[in-house]
Each structure stands twice: as C-alpha cells, then as structure tokens.
Tab-separated table of C-alpha atoms and ligand atoms in Angstrom:
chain	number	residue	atom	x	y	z
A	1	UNK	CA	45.242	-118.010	9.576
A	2	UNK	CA	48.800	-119.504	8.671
A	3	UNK	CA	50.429	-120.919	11.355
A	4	UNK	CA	54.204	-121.129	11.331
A	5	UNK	CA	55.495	-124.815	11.405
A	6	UNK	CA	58.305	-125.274	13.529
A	7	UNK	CA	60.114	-128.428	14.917
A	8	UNK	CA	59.562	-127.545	18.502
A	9	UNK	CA	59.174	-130.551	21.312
A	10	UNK	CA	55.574	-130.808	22.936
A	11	UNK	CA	56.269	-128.735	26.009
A	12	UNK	CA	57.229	-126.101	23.776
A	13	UNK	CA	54.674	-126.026	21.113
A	14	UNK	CA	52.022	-126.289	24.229
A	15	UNK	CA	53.269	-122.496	25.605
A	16	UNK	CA	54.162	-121.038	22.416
A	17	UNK	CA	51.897	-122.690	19.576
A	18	UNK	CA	49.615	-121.322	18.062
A	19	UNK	CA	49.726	-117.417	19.446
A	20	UNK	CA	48.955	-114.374	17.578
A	21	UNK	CA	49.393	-110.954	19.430
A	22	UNK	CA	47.241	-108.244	18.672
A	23	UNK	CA	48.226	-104.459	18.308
A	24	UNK	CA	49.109	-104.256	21.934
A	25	UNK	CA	51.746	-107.111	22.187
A	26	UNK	CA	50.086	-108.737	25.280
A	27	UNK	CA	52.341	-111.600	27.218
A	28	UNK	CA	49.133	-113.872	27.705
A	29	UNK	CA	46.823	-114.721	24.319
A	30	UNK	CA	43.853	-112.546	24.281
A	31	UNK	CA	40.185	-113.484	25.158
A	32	UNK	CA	38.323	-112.010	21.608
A	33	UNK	CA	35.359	-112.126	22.668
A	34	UNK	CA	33.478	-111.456	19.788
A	35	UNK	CA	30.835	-112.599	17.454
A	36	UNK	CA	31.031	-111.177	14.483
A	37	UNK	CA	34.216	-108.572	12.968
A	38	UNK	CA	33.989	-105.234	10.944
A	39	UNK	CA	35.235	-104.294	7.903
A	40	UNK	CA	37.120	-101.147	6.414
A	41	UNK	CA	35.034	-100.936	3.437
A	42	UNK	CA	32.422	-102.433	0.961
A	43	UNK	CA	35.360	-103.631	-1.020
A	44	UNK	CA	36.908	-105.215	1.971
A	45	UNK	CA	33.797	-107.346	3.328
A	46	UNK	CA	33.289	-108.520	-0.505
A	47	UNK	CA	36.675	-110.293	-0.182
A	48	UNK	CA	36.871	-111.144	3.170
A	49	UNK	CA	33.470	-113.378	1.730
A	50	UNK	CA	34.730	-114.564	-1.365
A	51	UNK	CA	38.337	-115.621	-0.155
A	52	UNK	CA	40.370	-113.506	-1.511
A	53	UNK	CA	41.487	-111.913	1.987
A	54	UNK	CA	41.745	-114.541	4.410
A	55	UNK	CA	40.770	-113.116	7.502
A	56	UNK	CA	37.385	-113.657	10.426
A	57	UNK	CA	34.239	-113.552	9.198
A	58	UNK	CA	31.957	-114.320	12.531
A	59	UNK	CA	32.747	-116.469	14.875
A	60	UNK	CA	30.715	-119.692	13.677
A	61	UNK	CA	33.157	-119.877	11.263
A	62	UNK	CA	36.352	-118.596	13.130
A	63	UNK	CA	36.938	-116.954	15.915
A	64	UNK	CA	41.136	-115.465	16.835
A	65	UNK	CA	40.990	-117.123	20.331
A	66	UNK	CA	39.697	-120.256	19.374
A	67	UNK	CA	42.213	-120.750	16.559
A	68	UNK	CA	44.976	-120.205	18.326
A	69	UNK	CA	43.366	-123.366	20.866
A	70	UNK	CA	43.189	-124.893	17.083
A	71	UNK	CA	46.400	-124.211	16.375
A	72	UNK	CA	48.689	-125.025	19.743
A	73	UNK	CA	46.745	-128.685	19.882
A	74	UNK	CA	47.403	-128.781	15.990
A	75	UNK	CA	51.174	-128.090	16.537
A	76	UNK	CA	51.243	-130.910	19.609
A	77	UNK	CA	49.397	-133.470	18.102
A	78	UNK	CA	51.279	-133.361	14.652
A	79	UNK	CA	48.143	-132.498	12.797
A	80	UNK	CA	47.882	-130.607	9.770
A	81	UNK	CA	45.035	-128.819	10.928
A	82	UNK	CA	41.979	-128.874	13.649
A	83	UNK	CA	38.684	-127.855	14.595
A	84	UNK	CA	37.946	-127.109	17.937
A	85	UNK	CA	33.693	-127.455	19.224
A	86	UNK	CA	31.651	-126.916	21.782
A	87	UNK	CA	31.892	-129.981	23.944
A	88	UNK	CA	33.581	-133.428	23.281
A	89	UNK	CA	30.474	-135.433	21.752
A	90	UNK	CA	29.990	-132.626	18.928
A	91	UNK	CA	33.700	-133.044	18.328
A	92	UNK	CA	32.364	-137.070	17.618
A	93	UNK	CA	29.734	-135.973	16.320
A	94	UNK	CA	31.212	-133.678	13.393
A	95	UNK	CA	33.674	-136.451	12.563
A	96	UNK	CA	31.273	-139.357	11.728
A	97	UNK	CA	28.881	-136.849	10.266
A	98	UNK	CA	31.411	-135.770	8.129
A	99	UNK	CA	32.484	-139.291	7.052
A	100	UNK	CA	29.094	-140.648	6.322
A	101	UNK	CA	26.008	-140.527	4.089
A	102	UNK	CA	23.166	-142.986	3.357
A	103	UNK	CA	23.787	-146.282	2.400
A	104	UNK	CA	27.480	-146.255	3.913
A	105	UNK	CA	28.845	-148.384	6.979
A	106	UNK	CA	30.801	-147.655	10.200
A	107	UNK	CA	32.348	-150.023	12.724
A	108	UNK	CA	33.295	-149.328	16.060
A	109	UNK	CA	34.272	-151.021	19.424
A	110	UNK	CA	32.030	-151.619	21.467
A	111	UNK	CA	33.586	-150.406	25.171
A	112	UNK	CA	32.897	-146.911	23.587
A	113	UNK	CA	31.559	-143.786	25.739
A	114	UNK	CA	27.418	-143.529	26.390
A	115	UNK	CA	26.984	-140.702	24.139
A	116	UNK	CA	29.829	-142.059	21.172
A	117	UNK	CA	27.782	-145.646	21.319
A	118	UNK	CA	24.377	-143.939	20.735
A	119	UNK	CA	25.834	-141.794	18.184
A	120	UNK	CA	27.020	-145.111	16.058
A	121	UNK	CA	24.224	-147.400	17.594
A	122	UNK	CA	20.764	-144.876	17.096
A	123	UNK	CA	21.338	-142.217	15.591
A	124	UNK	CA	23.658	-143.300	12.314
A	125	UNK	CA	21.209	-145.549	11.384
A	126	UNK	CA	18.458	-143.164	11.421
A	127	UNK	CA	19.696	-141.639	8.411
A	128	UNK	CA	20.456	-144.754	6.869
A	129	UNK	CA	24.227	-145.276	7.956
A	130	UNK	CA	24.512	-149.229	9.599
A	131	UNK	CA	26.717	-149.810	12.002
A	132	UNK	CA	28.285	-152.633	13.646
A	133	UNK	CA	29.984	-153.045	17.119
A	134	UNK	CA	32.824	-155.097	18.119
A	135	UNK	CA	35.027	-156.340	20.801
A	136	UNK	CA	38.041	-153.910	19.879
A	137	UNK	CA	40.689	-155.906	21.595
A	138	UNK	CA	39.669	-158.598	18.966
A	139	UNK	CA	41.437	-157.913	15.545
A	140	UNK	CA	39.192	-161.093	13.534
A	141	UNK	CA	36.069	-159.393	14.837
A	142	UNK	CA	37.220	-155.605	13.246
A	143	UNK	CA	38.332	-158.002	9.980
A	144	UNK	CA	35.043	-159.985	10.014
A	145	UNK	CA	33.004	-156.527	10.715
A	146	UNK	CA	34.495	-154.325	8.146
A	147	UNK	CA	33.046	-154.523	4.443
A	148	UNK	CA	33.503	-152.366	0.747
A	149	UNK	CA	30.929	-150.324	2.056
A	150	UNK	CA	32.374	-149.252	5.164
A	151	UNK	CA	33.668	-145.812	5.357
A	152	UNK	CA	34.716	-145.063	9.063
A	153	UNK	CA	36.554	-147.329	11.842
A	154	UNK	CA	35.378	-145.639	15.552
A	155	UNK	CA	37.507	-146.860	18.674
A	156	UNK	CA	39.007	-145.383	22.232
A	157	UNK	CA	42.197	-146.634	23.587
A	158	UNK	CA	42.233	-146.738	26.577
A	159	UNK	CA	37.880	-147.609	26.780
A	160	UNK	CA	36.056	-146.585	29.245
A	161	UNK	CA	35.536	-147.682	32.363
A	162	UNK	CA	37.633	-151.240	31.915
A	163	UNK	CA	40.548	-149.286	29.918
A	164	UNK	CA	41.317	-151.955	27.790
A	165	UNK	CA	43.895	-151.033	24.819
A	166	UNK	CA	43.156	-152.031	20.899
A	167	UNK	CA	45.967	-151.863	18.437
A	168	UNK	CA	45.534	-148.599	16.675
A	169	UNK	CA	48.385	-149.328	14.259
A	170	UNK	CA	46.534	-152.914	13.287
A	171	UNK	CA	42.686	-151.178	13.025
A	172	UNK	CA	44.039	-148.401	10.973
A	173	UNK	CA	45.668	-150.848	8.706
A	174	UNK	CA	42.146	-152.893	8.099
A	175	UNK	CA	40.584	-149.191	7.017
A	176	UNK	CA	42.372	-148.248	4.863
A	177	UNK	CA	42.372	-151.712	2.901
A	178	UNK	CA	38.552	-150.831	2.232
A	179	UNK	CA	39.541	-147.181	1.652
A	180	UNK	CA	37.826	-146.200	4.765
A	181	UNK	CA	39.203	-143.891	7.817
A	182	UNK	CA	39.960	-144.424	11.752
A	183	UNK	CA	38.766	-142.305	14.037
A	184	UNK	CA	39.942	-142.287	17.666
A	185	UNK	CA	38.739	-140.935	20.752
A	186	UNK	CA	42.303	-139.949	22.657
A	187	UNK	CA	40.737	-138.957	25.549
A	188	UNK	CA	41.619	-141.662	28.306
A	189	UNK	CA	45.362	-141.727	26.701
A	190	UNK	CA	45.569	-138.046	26.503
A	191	UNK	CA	47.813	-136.532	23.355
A	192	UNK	CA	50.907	-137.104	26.013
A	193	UNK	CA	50.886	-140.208	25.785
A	194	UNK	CA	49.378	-141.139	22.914
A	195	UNK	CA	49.854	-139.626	19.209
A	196	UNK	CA	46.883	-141.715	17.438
A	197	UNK	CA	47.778	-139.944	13.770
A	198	UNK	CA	51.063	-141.394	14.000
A	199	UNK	CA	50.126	-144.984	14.658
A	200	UNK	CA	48.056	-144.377	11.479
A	201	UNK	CA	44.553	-142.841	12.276
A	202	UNK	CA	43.304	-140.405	10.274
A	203	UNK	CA	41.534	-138.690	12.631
A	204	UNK	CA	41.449	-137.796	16.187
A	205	UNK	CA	39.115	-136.379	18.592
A	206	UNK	CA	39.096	-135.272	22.183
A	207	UNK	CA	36.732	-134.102	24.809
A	208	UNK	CA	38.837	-130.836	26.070
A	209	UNK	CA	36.126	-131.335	29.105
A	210	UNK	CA	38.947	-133.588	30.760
A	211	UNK	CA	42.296	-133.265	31.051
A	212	UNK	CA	43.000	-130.196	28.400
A	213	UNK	CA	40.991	-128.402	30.806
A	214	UNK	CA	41.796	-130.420	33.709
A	215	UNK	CA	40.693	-128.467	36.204
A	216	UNK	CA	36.473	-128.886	36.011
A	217	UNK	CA	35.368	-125.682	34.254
A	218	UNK	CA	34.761	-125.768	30.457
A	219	UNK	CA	32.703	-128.300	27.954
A	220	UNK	CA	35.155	-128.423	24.816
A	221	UNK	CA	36.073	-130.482	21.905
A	222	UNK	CA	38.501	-131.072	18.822
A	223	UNK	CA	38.668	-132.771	15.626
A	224	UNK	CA	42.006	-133.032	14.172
A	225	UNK	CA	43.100	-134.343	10.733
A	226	UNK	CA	44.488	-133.378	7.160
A	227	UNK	CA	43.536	-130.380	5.648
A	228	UNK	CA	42.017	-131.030	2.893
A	229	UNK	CA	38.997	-133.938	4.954
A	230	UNK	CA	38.724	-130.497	7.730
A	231	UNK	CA	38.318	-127.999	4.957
A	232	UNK	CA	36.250	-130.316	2.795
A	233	UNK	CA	34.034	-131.925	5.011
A	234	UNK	CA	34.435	-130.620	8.064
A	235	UNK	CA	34.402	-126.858	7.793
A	236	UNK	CA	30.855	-127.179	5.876
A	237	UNK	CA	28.968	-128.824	8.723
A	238	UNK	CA	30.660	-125.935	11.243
A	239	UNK	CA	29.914	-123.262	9.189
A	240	UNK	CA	26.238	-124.721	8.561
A	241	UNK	CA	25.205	-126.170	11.667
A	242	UNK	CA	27.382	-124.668	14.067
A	243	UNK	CA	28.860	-126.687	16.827
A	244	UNK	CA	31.359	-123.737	17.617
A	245	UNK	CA	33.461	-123.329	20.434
A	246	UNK	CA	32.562	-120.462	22.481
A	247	UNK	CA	35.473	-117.462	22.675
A	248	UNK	CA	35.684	-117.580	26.332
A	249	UNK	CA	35.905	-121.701	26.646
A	250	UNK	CA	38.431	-121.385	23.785
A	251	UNK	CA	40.847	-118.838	26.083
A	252	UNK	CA	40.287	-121.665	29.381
A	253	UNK	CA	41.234	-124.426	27.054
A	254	UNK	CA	43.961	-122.927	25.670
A	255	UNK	CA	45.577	-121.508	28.722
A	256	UNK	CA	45.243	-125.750	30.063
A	257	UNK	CA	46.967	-126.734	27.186
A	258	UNK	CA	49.884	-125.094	28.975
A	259	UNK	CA	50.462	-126.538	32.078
A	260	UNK	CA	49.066	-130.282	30.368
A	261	UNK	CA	52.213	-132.142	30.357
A	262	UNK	CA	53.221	-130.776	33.739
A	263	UNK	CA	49.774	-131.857	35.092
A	264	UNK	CA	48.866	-134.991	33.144
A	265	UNK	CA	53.279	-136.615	34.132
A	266	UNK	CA	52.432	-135.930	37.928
A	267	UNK	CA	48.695	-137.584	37.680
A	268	UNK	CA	50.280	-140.302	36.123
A	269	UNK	CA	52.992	-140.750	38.548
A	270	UNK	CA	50.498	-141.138	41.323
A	271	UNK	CA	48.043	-143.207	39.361
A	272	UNK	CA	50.783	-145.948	38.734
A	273	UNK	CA	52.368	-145.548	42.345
A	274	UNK	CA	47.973	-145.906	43.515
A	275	UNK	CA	47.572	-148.752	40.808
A	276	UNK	CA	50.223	-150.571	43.012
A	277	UNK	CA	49.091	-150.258	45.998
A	278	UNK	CA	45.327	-151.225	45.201
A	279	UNK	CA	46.738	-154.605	42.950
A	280	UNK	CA	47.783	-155.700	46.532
A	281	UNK	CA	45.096	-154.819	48.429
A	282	UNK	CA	43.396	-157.712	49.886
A	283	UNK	CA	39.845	-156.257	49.426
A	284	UNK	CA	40.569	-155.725	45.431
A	285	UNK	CA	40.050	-158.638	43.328
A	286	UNK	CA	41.080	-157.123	39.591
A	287	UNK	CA	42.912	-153.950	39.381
A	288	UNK	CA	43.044	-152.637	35.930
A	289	UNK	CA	46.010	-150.382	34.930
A	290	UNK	CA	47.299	-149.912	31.003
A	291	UNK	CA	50.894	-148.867	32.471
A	292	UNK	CA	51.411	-152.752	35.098
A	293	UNK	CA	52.353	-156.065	33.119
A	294	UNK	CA	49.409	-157.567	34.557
A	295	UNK	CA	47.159	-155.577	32.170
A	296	UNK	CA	45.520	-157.693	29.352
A	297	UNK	CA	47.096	-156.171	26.570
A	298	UNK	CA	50.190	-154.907	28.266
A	299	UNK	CA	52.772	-155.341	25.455
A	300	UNK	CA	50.589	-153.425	23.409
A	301	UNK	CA	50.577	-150.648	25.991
A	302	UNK	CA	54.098	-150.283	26.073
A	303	UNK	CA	54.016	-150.060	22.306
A	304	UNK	CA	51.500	-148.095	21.231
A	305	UNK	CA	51.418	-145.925	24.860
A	306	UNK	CA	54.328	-143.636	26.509
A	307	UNK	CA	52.488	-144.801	30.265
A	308	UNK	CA	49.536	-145.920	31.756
A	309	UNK	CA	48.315	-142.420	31.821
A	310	UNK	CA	45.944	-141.126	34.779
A	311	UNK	CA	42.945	-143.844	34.650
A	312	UNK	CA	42.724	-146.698	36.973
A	313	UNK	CA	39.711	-149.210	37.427
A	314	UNK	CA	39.256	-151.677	40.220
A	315	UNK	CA	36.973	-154.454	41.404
A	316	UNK	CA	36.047	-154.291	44.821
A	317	UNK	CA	35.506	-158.575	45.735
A	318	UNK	CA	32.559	-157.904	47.760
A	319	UNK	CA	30.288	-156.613	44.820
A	320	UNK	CA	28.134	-153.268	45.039
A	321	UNK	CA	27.879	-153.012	48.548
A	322	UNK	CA	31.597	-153.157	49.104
A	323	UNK	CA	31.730	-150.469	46.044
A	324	UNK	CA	29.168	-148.263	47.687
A	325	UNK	CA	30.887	-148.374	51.015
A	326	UNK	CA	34.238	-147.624	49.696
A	327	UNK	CA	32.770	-144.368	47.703
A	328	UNK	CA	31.415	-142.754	50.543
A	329	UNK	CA	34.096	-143.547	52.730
A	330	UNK	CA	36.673	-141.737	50.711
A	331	UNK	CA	37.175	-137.773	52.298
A	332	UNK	CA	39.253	-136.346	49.729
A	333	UNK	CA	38.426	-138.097	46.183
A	334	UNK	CA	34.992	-137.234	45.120
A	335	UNK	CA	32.620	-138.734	43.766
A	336	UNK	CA	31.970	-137.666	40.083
A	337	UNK	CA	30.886	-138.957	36.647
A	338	UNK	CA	33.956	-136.411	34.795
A	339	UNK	CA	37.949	-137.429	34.477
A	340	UNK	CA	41.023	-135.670	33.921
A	341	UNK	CA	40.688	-133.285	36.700
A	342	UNK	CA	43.053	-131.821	39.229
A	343	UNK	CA	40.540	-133.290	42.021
A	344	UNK	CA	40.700	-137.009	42.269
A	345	UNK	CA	37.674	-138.151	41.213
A	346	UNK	CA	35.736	-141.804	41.626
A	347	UNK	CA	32.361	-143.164	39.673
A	348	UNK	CA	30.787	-146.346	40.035
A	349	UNK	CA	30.234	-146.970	36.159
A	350	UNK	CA	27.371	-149.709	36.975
A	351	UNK	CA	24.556	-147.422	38.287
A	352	UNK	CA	25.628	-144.212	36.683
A	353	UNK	CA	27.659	-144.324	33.444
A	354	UNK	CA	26.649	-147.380	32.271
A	355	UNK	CA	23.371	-148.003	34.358
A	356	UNK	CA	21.336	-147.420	30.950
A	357	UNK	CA	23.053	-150.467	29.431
A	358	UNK	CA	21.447	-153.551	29.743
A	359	UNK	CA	23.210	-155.978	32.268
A	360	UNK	CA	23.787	-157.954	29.358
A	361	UNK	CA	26.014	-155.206	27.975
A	362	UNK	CA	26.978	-154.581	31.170
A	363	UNK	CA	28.574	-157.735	31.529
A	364	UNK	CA	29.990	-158.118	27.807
A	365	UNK	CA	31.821	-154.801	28.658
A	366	UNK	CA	33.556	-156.622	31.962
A	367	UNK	CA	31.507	-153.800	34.076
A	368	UNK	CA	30.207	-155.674	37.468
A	369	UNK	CA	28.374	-154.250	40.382
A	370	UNK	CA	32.066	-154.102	42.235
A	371	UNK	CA	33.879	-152.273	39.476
A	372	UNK	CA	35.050	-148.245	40.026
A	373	UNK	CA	36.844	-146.044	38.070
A	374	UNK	CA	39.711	-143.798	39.967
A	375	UNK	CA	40.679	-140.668	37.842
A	376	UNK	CA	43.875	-139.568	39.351
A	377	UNK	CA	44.080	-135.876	40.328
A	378	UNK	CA	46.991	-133.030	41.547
A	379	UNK	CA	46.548	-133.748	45.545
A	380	UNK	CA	49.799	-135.121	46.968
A	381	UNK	CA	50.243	-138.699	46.258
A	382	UNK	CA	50.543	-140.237	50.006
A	383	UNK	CA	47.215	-138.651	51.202
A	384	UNK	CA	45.438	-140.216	48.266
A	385	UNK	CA	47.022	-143.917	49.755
A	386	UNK	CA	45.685	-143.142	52.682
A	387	UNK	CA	42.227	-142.068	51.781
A	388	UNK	CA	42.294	-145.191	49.783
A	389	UNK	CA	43.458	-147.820	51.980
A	390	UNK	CA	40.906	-146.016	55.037
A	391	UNK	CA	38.033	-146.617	52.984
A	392	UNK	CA	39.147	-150.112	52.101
A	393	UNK	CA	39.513	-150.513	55.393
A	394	UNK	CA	35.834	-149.979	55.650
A	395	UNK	CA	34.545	-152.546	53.329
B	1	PLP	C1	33.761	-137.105	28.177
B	1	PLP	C2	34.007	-137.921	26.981
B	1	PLP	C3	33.359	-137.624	25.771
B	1	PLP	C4	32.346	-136.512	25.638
B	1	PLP	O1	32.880	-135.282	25.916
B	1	PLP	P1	32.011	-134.011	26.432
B	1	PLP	O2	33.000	-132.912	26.451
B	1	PLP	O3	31.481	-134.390	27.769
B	1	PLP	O4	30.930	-133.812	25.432
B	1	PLP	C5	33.646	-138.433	24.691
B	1	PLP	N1	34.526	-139.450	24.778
B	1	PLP	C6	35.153	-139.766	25.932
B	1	PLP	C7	36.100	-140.905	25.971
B	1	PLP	C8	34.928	-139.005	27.069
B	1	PLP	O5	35.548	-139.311	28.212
C-alpha cells in the first residue's frame, strides 16, 4: 500500500495519516479483523504472490488496519516506512536481528531497558554477535567501544529509570564512520518530542505499550526506517518468524495515535510543574527531570529534546524505607511497573525493574534503594501535588 506523502504538521498527520476507507466510506478507520484475504480467481492469487498486484496476502505479512497504524506513525515520525509488532521488545528485537549475523559487533548504553540489555547482553552473543556496553552519556567510551566490525549502535534517550540524555546527533555520527547503524529506543522521549531519524539515527523503535496507547490496554511495537533496510531485512524476519501485530491491537494503537500530542503536552505540563515542586521538597535529595537546568545533561536536552517529556525520577534521602512509605501512601498514583499512561503511575526500579541486576549494576546505573520513577498521567495537576506532598509528608 502507497501512502500519499503530504507536508502536513504532526497533529495533522496523527488524525488523518495513514487512512484507507473501505467500500462503505466509514468516518473512523476500520477494525479488519482478518487473517488471511480471498481472491477473485486463480490468476489473481498467482499475482497477488508473485508481486505483480500489490495487495494483502495474510496478515503475517500485512494486515489493512495495521498498516494504516504503519503508516500514520510513518507520516509523524518522518520515516520512509515502518513495521509495526506485537509488543515493544519484538520491535527491538526485529531491529538488531535484522542488523546482525555471526561474527559482527553491537554497542549499546548501558542504562538500557531489562529486556533490550538481555537482548544485547545474552542472547546476541549466543549466536555469535559480541557486544559491548557503555556509559552512553560518555562519548570516549562509544569511540573507544566501537570497532570495523561493529554493525549496530543501541541507545534510549531519555534511559530508564535515571533518564539521563546521550547525544543522538554525536553517537550517530561515530556509526556511521564504521559504516554501522543507530538504533534508538524513543520511548521515554516519545516521537513529540523527540524525532531520533532527524538527529541522524537510522532507525527507531518504540514500545506502543506506553504512551501511543497511553491509556493501559494493548502490548505493541514499531520499527521505523528507510525502505529499502525494512523491505530488505526487515520484512523477511516478519514474514518468516512472525512477530505481527494483532488486527485488533493495531485499531487501539492507531485510534491513540490521535489524541497523542493532546495527551503526551498536558502530561508534560504537569510533570515539569510536579518536577518543581519535588526539587524543593525537603524530603527529596536528587530530583531528576530532562526538561530543569539542574539536569546533568541539560543543554543537551534543550537541543536534542522539544521538553522534558512525562518522566520524572526522584531520590527519597531516607533510602528504601522512606521509598516504601511514600508508595503506599500515595491514593491516587498507583503503583505500577508500565509508563505513559493516563493514570499516574509510580515504581520503585530497585526491587522490581532492576531488582535482577546486581547491586553492582545497580549502583553503576545511579539506581539506589531511595530512587522512584513518577510517570505523569491525565488527572488534574493540583491533586497530583497534593497526593505527593501528603505522602512526603509521611516519610
Ligand atoms: C516498555 C519498554 C520496552 C518494551 O516494550 P513492551 O511493549 O513492554 O514489549 C522497551 N523499551 C522501553 C524503553 C520501554 O519502556
């Protein structure tokens, strides 16, 4: 399927991208929920398979729903073309799988998500791919790391849970000296704030878990890049060992991508307005926001990020016991392991994200017994200060 390439702003391209209407002219995009499709003759299934007529085949492959989800994130992100899969880590998973073979090399940073870190850490190497992890805010570490044989760069910007922010434009640049690609994980930024492809990535993936759906329902993913790398790398591993994103999650997604800048500009206001508040809260000894100047890497932020987007992490002075009493003190953020949701939504990264780290790790990746992570939801701003500042109150 062709999609029409217009110069429409985001907002735009996020209601209109992407659509096809079928025979009846519905308003809203329609759920095909479908596995496979039918053809009008023998004639017309032998060239539907051999390419000459370019339409579904079965729904590993393609489905209409999920390629218009393809499409509108396609058209938003400035991306020739896209892949959308099941959930966010088969999204990972298809890119580095389709960037590596035996005997090649990848480097990533190290602050990367459980699952992405095992991916590049255990399971690359099983099938002979080495790896090597860095501290991503340190550009001589990705210089010293890098090597001829490396093929693929691996990094999020904002990382999880300390949301520190690595110089896309800079990584990207040390790639492609060795010929090799970038690959970022956009998820904390979100593709609001954040257009990775245009700092110079090649590639960009998201979990559509968080805030695409951003309201708790469907797993989802996306790979986005140039068409020829999707078409002749990636489409082969979807086709073969199908990752594909189910019809129905494909309609949810699609219908978030909406309402995302409308959701993802108000969870953003709060989270800086919250960010603020907790930076002078006696009880809070580092607050950790990509959009304050006190962040680390804050001129880079500004730079390389429209805002601080919807993350904030904080360090509670008292250590786990503060953290612990905080967290069950709150009465209208939760407490949950996901992000990017309309319900606010707080995780103790020590003894549940990251508790399978070794405190070793733990401590290399800045993540102490007093550290949480606050995603920012929809509820009005001023009862999230309160429910805030009453549990501080408590610790
Ligand atoms: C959640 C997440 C993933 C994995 O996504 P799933 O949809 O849960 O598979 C990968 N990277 C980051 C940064 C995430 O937050």
């Amino acid at each position: 399927m062709t999609t029409e390439k217009t110069n429409w702003r985001p907002a735009t391209a996020l209601v209109h991208g992407g659509t096809t209407r079928s025979a009846f002219g519905e308003t809203s995009e329609a759920m095909f929920l479908t596995q496979g499709f039918v053809y009008d003759s023998a004639e017309a299934a032998e060239a539907r398979f051999n390419g000459d007529d370019p339409g579904f085949v079965y729904s590993r492959y393609a489905n209409p729903t999920v390629a218009m989800f393809e499409a509108r994130i396609a058209a938003l992100e400035g991306a020739e073309a896209a892949r959308a899969t099941a959930s966010g880590m088969a999204a990972v998973n298809l890119a580095m799988l389709a960037s590596c073979k035996a005997g090649d090399h990848v480097v990533a940073a190290r602050a990367l998500f459980g699952s992405c870190r095992y991916i590049v850490e255990t399971l690359l190497p099983r099938f002979g791919v080495s790896s090597t992890l860095v501290d991503g805010t340190d550009l001589d570490a990705w210089k010293a790391a890098i090597r001829p044989e490396t093929v693929a760069c691996f990094l999020e910007s904002p990382t999880n849970p300390t949301l520190e922010v690595i110089d896309i434009a800079a990584v990207a640049d040390m790639a492609h000296a060795v010929g090799a690609r970038l690959i970022v994980d956009n998820v904390f930024a979100t593709p609001i704030w954040q257009s990775p492809l245009k700092l110079g990535a090649d590639v960009v993936v998201y979990s559509a878990t968080k805030h695409i759906d951003g309201q708790g329902r469907c797993l989802g993913g996306v790979v986005l890049s140039d068409e020829e790398w999707i078409a002749d790398e990636v489409m082969p591993l979807m086709k073969h060992t199908g990752p594909a994103l189910s019809p129905f999650n494909a309609w949810v997604l699609l219908k978030g991508l909406e309402t995302l800048p409308v959701r993802v500009e108000r969870q953003t206001a709060s989270a800086a307005r919250l960010a603020d508040l907790l930076a002078d809260h006696p009880a809070v000894k580092r607050l950790i926001y990509p959009g304050r100047d006190d962040h680390p890497q804050a001129d880079l932020a500004r730079r390389q990020m429209g805002a601080g987007s919807t993350m904030i992490a904080f360090e509670l002075a008292a250590g786990k016991e503060a953290a612990f009493h905080f967290a069950n003190a709150l009465r209208i953020v939760q407490l949950s392991n996901n992000l990017g949701d309309a319900k606010s939504l707080v995780t103790h990264p020590a003894t549940t994200t990251h508790q399978s780290l070794t405190d070793e790790a733990r401590a290399e990746l800045g993540i102490s017994d007093g550290l949480l992570r606050f995603s920012v939801g929809l509820e009005d701003v001023e009862d999230l200060a309160e429910d805030l500042t009453g549990a501080l109150a408590r610790v």
